[in-house]
């Protein structure tokens, strides 16, 4: 392998920085109209009446749709939708009835000649409600909440009630409550749709999505279209962080509007709608109890998890790091979920593990202090090489190496265990650490590769690049698999007409799509070699394929390099303009794609791969180290530097990988220090309305981030050995910082975000 | 955004005439606040009178008084970086640079900065009650989320805070606002009288009459330049409005405080002159204990709301720290 791992620049970098890469909202169409949603101004109740007269009379308005006149779509049957490969962020179909479930819900849409006209007229729609008291207060509603039975097919409640006796008996223990606030994803690119109907049965949708396949399934479902008649395009998207993983009501609304006015329609939501209509991470309240022997060995871990949810089965699995880390003989993990009149909770970068690790890894630090053991050593003492729940060994696990590498690079040895020992002028200085873990998932994915006689290669898959580097590492993978330089390879993704790939979420893209690219390339290479060895005119005629090597778009006989044949020559002699291969790579876990009828979905599974899921547990690991300076008088924290070490299998591209880690740490620093969506309990409206009051980090908040990878390929995840890395570095950051704040000040912060008021 | 008429004028009298002729018209300067408010349907002028061509960008010394006159249309950036401002009024430079972002300061004008409206979230959300936006609809923040809101001088009608950083320094420096009336004549308003407390009329932020144009802001000469400091605490390192900020300035006579100026931001509907603190400090020595006591004296009258009690303690600490910084490294 020569290209794989190299820190090459993004192949789409130039397009992006020059503005040539087009995003969904930029595909303006002739005759295009603009849609702007009408939103509920209450959080619970029903619409009593709607008056659209003023809006209809407003200049440029083509149509106003509300539940009173909107077309009836196919009724939602989540089971049926899921069988068709579709999922929704919230189980809500817009404008089908007058029920209001949350503030800001789409209850109408205005379509007009211009965006400004549509937006203005949307404000003229008068709505009267029969209002009911909304359930907004998390604490109150938790009591009335429910205990979910399953989570992703597994029992959700684990060893309920069993920890208490062990905790009572433990010589050293702590029990603490930690909270994390509601957070919104806020990618730069707003959710955007351009829906273009081509007649009554065919549709093109430009969409900012993390899954063109899911959008296709959802649109086909509600508008009763054949999936192959819906083409969803998203060649570039400006981030998603989970908010574009499942389709939300804005997509259905845009397609409906396009159908109603029989013109292409654009719908771009506002930043405020990003807080109400496209999901959020629920607030969590977590009670963690840990008991240990005086030798520092954990005897029991208990993690009670509380969150809220609405219109979905999804709930925040904040107990997830507690399922994976440490060798305690017993762990009790429970969940309670409140139903609130707030839009659906959904996955946000490192779902479950990000808030969960704040609680678990803060508690580990607290217990390390009780035990008077260095927090790194405490984690090493309790290290486990097998999955504590399934008892399977990890597929590839180098967590202790992460701790050790991180400690060395960071200079952990300089840390003083006692708080308040280090000062720098008026600042107190503190060091903190935390472990990180994230599930290493992989799903089925398909890829097609096409080699043209001019030597150019096209690699295709209906996967996406969220800005992560997918284009680049697909090209690198194909380059090595074919012996062709990266410059000759064009990657095409983000198109539902291409071979299907899973949603780009859960850090699965690298682990899922690259094996498909590799498999397709190998298939193509084999076919091409066959053409050569069978061809009397080839110098390789009759050579044993096992003796043939390849590079520079040529085959060579291993023993005699003068015996060679170029790809182009082979194709030309065989009168072929191109050769193509397409295949599906199935993961160890074998989860299907659910997109029937799609091209090359039914390639054979590799049986050897499949058996691994029963033998290994797949997770990534990491260690986080933070240095903070605290001005305790004013409650100001500066994270001074950050060291982050990850064991995520093979690194496909040093540079894009590093960028992902820096981005993840930055994202998590936002959640640690400032991000919080606040709701007014009377009205259910988010009072943090825009990025002026929902703060994300500015440059000054982000220190130099020192990134290290273990880089050992995972022999079991795939023949490539790469696990995903888009989320893991967001795990443990909050705890590392909070632990550093404690080390600096002696003050334990158990409620995120750590704003100045909490430190006073 | 609603349709509106756009007029560009060339001189101040045309500007005041245009705006006083039409009750629903407004001056447009940098637009960094007004355009946002229009997009949100909070400000709904039927006419915008663009004043950016007016010749009001000079920063120059007034011959008779020695005051520094700062044009209403000078950009915030140019004002902060003007050599005379940096030299004689470093407090103003610091305060301006503590606000917004480089890009916004390049657009924002001094007049627009003074007249920027509160950042209260209920004010911005037309689905919410807000007396400032719609008198009589109620105050959404009073019993809502009010972490950013006032601890001094609020009324049941409005608990909003005034968001400008620049104006906090101007308050401490006893600036004078120069105004051109609708009839073309001039008047001046002392800074302390320029912004107002909400009382029963929160819709009115300041004492300008309809159609009146700010032409300049004058800074009296002073002896604070070596001992002043602007300290702002916010929820992130930059580009955020103040939780609490303090502009502090000291004039010393040996070890004795001749005159102290303390103004606070993020605590009231107007720049809050901490008169109790100032009075306490006059004639005292510049010690940490005295700064502390001055801060305590000021904050005694604070009346926090449900979510902003922390501002009382934070306010004390910032006053004490800002004074200390002014004393020790005001020029830094
Ligand atoms: C994201 C963001 C963050 C910000 N952060 C901060 C911050 O941290 N600290 C801070 O202090 N500010 C901050 N600001 C506010 C910024 O300073 C103001 O928006 C700016 O100063 C307004 O100036 P302008 O020229 O753009 O005013 P405009 O938007 O043009 O006008 C504002 C108002 O003043 C009126 N007006 C303008 N000029 C005159 C005049 N000469 N006479 C009479 N009336 C006039 C207008 O009619 C209008 O009502 C922030 C703004 C944004 C958008
Ligand atoms: S505090 Fe003032 S601006 Fe805010 S809601 Fe109340 S009246 Fe409106």
mmCIF file with all atom_site columns, C-alpha atoms in Angstrom, chain B residues 125-184:
data_model
loop_
_atom_site.group_PDB
_atom_site.id
_atom_site.type_symbol
_atom_site.label_atom_id
_atom_site.label_alt_id
_atom_site.label_comp_id
_atom_site.label_asym_id
_atom_site.label_entity_id
_atom_site.label_seq_id
_atom_site.pdbx_PDB_ins_code
_atom_site.Cartn_x
_atom_site.Cartn_y
_atom_site.Cartn_z
_atom_site.occupancy
_atom_site.B_iso_or_equiv
_atom_site.pdbx_formal_charge
_atom_site.auth_seq_id
_atom_site.auth_comp_id
_atom_site.auth_asym_id
_atom_site.auth_atom_id
_atom_site.pdbx_PDB_model_num
ATOM 1  C CA . UNK B 1 125 ? -39.223 36.308 18.962 1.00 0.00 ? 125 UNK B CA 1
ATOM 2  C CA . UNK B 1 126 ? -42.498 37.694 17.642 1.00 0.00 ? 126 UNK B CA 1
ATOM 3  C CA . UNK B 1 127 ? -44.326 34.660 19.026 1.00 0.00 ? 127 UNK B CA 1
ATOM 4  C CA . UNK B 1 128 ? -43.438 35.800 22.552 1.00 0.00 ? 128 UNK B CA 1
ATOM 5  C CA . UNK B 1 129 ? -44.829 38.538 24.739 1.00 0.00 ? 129 UNK B CA 1
ATOM 6  C CA . UNK B 1 130 ? -42.578 41.579 24.954 1.00 0.00 ? 130 UNK B CA 1
ATOM 7  C CA . UNK B 1 131 ? -43.465 45.085 26.059 1.00 0.00 ? 131 UNK B CA 1
ATOM 8  C CA . UNK B 1 132 ? -40.482 46.574 24.335 1.00 0.00 ? 132 UNK B CA 1
ATOM 9  C CA . UNK B 1 133 ? -41.604 45.234 20.985 1.00 0.00 ? 133 UNK B CA 1
ATOM 10 C CA . UNK B 1 134 ? -45.324 45.494 21.613 1.00 0.00 ? 134 UNK B CA 1
ATOM 11 C CA . UNK B 1 135 ? -46.296 47.614 24.574 1.00 0.00 ? 135 UNK B CA 1
ATOM 12 C CA . UNK B 1 136 ? -48.911 45.904 26.709 1.00 0.00 ? 136 UNK B CA 1
ATOM 13 C CA . UNK B 1 137 ? -48.153 42.343 25.566 1.00 0.00 ? 137 UNK B CA 1
ATOM 14 C CA . UNK B 1 138 ? -46.269 41.605 28.788 1.00 0.00 ? 138 UNK B CA 1
ATOM 15 C CA . UNK B 1 139 ? -42.641 40.906 29.604 1.00 0.00 ? 139 UNK B CA 1
ATOM 16 C CA . UNK B 1 140 ? -41.677 37.396 28.567 1.00 0.00 ? 140 UNK B CA 1
ATOM 17 C CA . UNK B 1 141 ? -38.402 37.465 30.412 1.00 0.00 ? 141 UNK B CA 1
ATOM 18 C CA . UNK B 1 142 ? -39.662 38.592 33.815 1.00 0.00 ? 142 UNK B CA 1
ATOM 19 C CA . UNK B 1 143 ? -40.757 35.063 34.663 1.00 0.00 ? 143 UNK B CA 1
ATOM 20 C CA . UNK B 1 144 ? -38.991 33.313 31.821 1.00 0.00 ? 144 UNK B CA 1
ATOM 21 C CA . UNK B 1 145 ? -35.328 32.647 31.195 1.00 0.00 ? 145 UNK B CA 1
ATOM 22 C CA . UNK B 1 146 ? -33.597 35.769 32.449 1.00 0.00 ? 146 UNK B CA 1
ATOM 23 C CA . UNK B 1 147 ? -29.978 34.797 32.975 1.00 0.00 ? 147 UNK B CA 1
ATOM 24 C CA . UNK B 1 148 ? -28.793 37.653 30.769 1.00 0.00 ? 148 UNK B CA 1
ATOM 25 C CA . UNK B 1 149 ? -31.156 40.208 32.221 1.00 0.00 ? 149 UNK B CA 1
ATOM 26 C CA . UNK B 1 150 ? -31.015 43.166 34.568 1.00 0.00 ? 150 UNK B CA 1
ATOM 27 C CA . UNK B 1 151 ? -30.182 43.340 38.243 1.00 0.00 ? 151 UNK B CA 1
ATOM 28 C CA . UNK B 1 152 ? -30.480 47.120 38.519 1.00 0.00 ? 152 UNK B CA 1
ATOM 29 C CA . UNK B 1 153 ? -33.201 49.544 37.615 1.00 0.00 ? 153 UNK B CA 1
ATOM 30 C CA . UNK B 1 154 ? -35.632 47.149 35.979 1.00 0.00 ? 154 UNK B CA 1
ATOM 31 C CA . UNK B 1 155 ? -39.382 47.426 36.126 1.00 0.00 ? 155 UNK B CA 1
ATOM 32 C CA . UNK B 1 156 ? -42.127 44.840 35.928 1.00 0.00 ? 156 UNK B CA 1
ATOM 33 C CA . UNK B 1 157 ? -42.595 46.061 32.369 1.00 0.00 ? 157 UNK B CA 1
ATOM 34 C CA . UNK B 1 158 ? -39.109 45.171 31.197 1.00 0.00 ? 158 UNK B CA 1
ATOM 35 C CA . UNK B 1 159 ? -36.011 43.534 32.657 1.00 0.00 ? 159 UNK B CA 1
ATOM 36 C CA . UNK B 1 160 ? -33.828 43.773 29.559 1.00 0.00 ? 160 UNK B CA 1
ATOM 37 C CA . UNK B 1 161 ? -30.227 44.898 29.524 1.00 0.00 ? 161 UNK B CA 1
ATOM 38 C CA . UNK B 1 162 ? -28.623 47.271 27.101 1.00 0.00 ? 162 UNK B CA 1
ATOM 39 C CA . UNK B 1 163 ? -25.938 45.349 25.224 1.00 0.00 ? 163 UNK B CA 1
ATOM 40 C CA . UNK B 1 164 ? -23.295 47.818 24.065 1.00 0.00 ? 164 UNK B CA 1
ATOM 41 C CA . UNK B 1 165 ? -19.722 47.615 25.325 1.00 0.00 ? 165 UNK B CA 1
ATOM 42 C CA . UNK B 1 166 ? -18.646 50.883 23.757 1.00 0.00 ? 166 UNK B CA 1
ATOM 43 C CA . UNK B 1 167 ? -21.340 52.786 25.624 1.00 0.00 ? 167 UNK B CA 1
ATOM 44 C CA . UNK B 1 168 ? -20.144 51.504 28.994 1.00 0.00 ? 168 UNK B CA 1
ATOM 45 C CA . UNK B 1 169 ? -16.814 53.198 28.436 1.00 0.00 ? 169 UNK B CA 1
ATOM 46 C CA . UNK B 1 170 ? -18.589 56.320 27.151 1.00 0.00 ? 170 UNK B CA 1
ATOM 47 C CA . UNK B 1 171 ? -20.657 56.387 30.339 1.00 0.00 ? 171 UNK B CA 1
ATOM 48 C CA . UNK B 1 172 ? -17.550 56.181 32.492 1.00 0.00 ? 172 UNK B CA 1
ATOM 49 C CA . UNK B 1 173 ? -15.954 58.952 30.436 1.00 0.00 ? 173 UNK B CA 1
ATOM 50 C CA . UNK B 1 174 ? -18.990 61.263 30.796 1.00 0.00 ? 174 UNK B CA 1
ATOM 51 C CA . UNK B 1 175 ? -19.392 61.573 27.048 1.00 0.00 ? 175 UNK B CA 1
ATOM 52 C CA . UNK B 1 176 ? -21.776 64.050 25.448 1.00 0.00 ? 176 UNK B CA 1
ATOM 53 C CA . UNK B 1 177 ? -24.097 63.076 22.629 1.00 0.00 ? 177 UNK B CA 1
ATOM 54 C CA . UNK B 1 178 ? -24.482 65.657 19.863 1.00 0.00 ? 178 UNK B CA 1
ATOM 55 C CA . UNK B 1 179 ? -27.856 65.564 18.210 1.00 0.00 ? 179 UNK B CA 1
ATOM 56 C CA . UNK B 1 180 ? -29.398 67.273 15.221 1.00 0.00 ? 180 UNK B CA 1
ATOM 57 C CA . UNK B 1 181 ? -33.071 67.966 15.765 1.00 0.00 ? 181 UNK B CA 1
ATOM 58 C CA . UNK B 1 182 ? -35.811 67.494 13.245 1.00 0.00 ? 182 UNK B CA 1
ATOM 59 C CA . UNK B 1 183 ? -35.858 71.232 12.649 1.00 0.00 ? 183 UNK B CA 1
ATOM 60 C CA . UNK B 1 184 ? -32.165 71.256 11.845 1.00 0.00 ? 184 UNK B CA 1
#
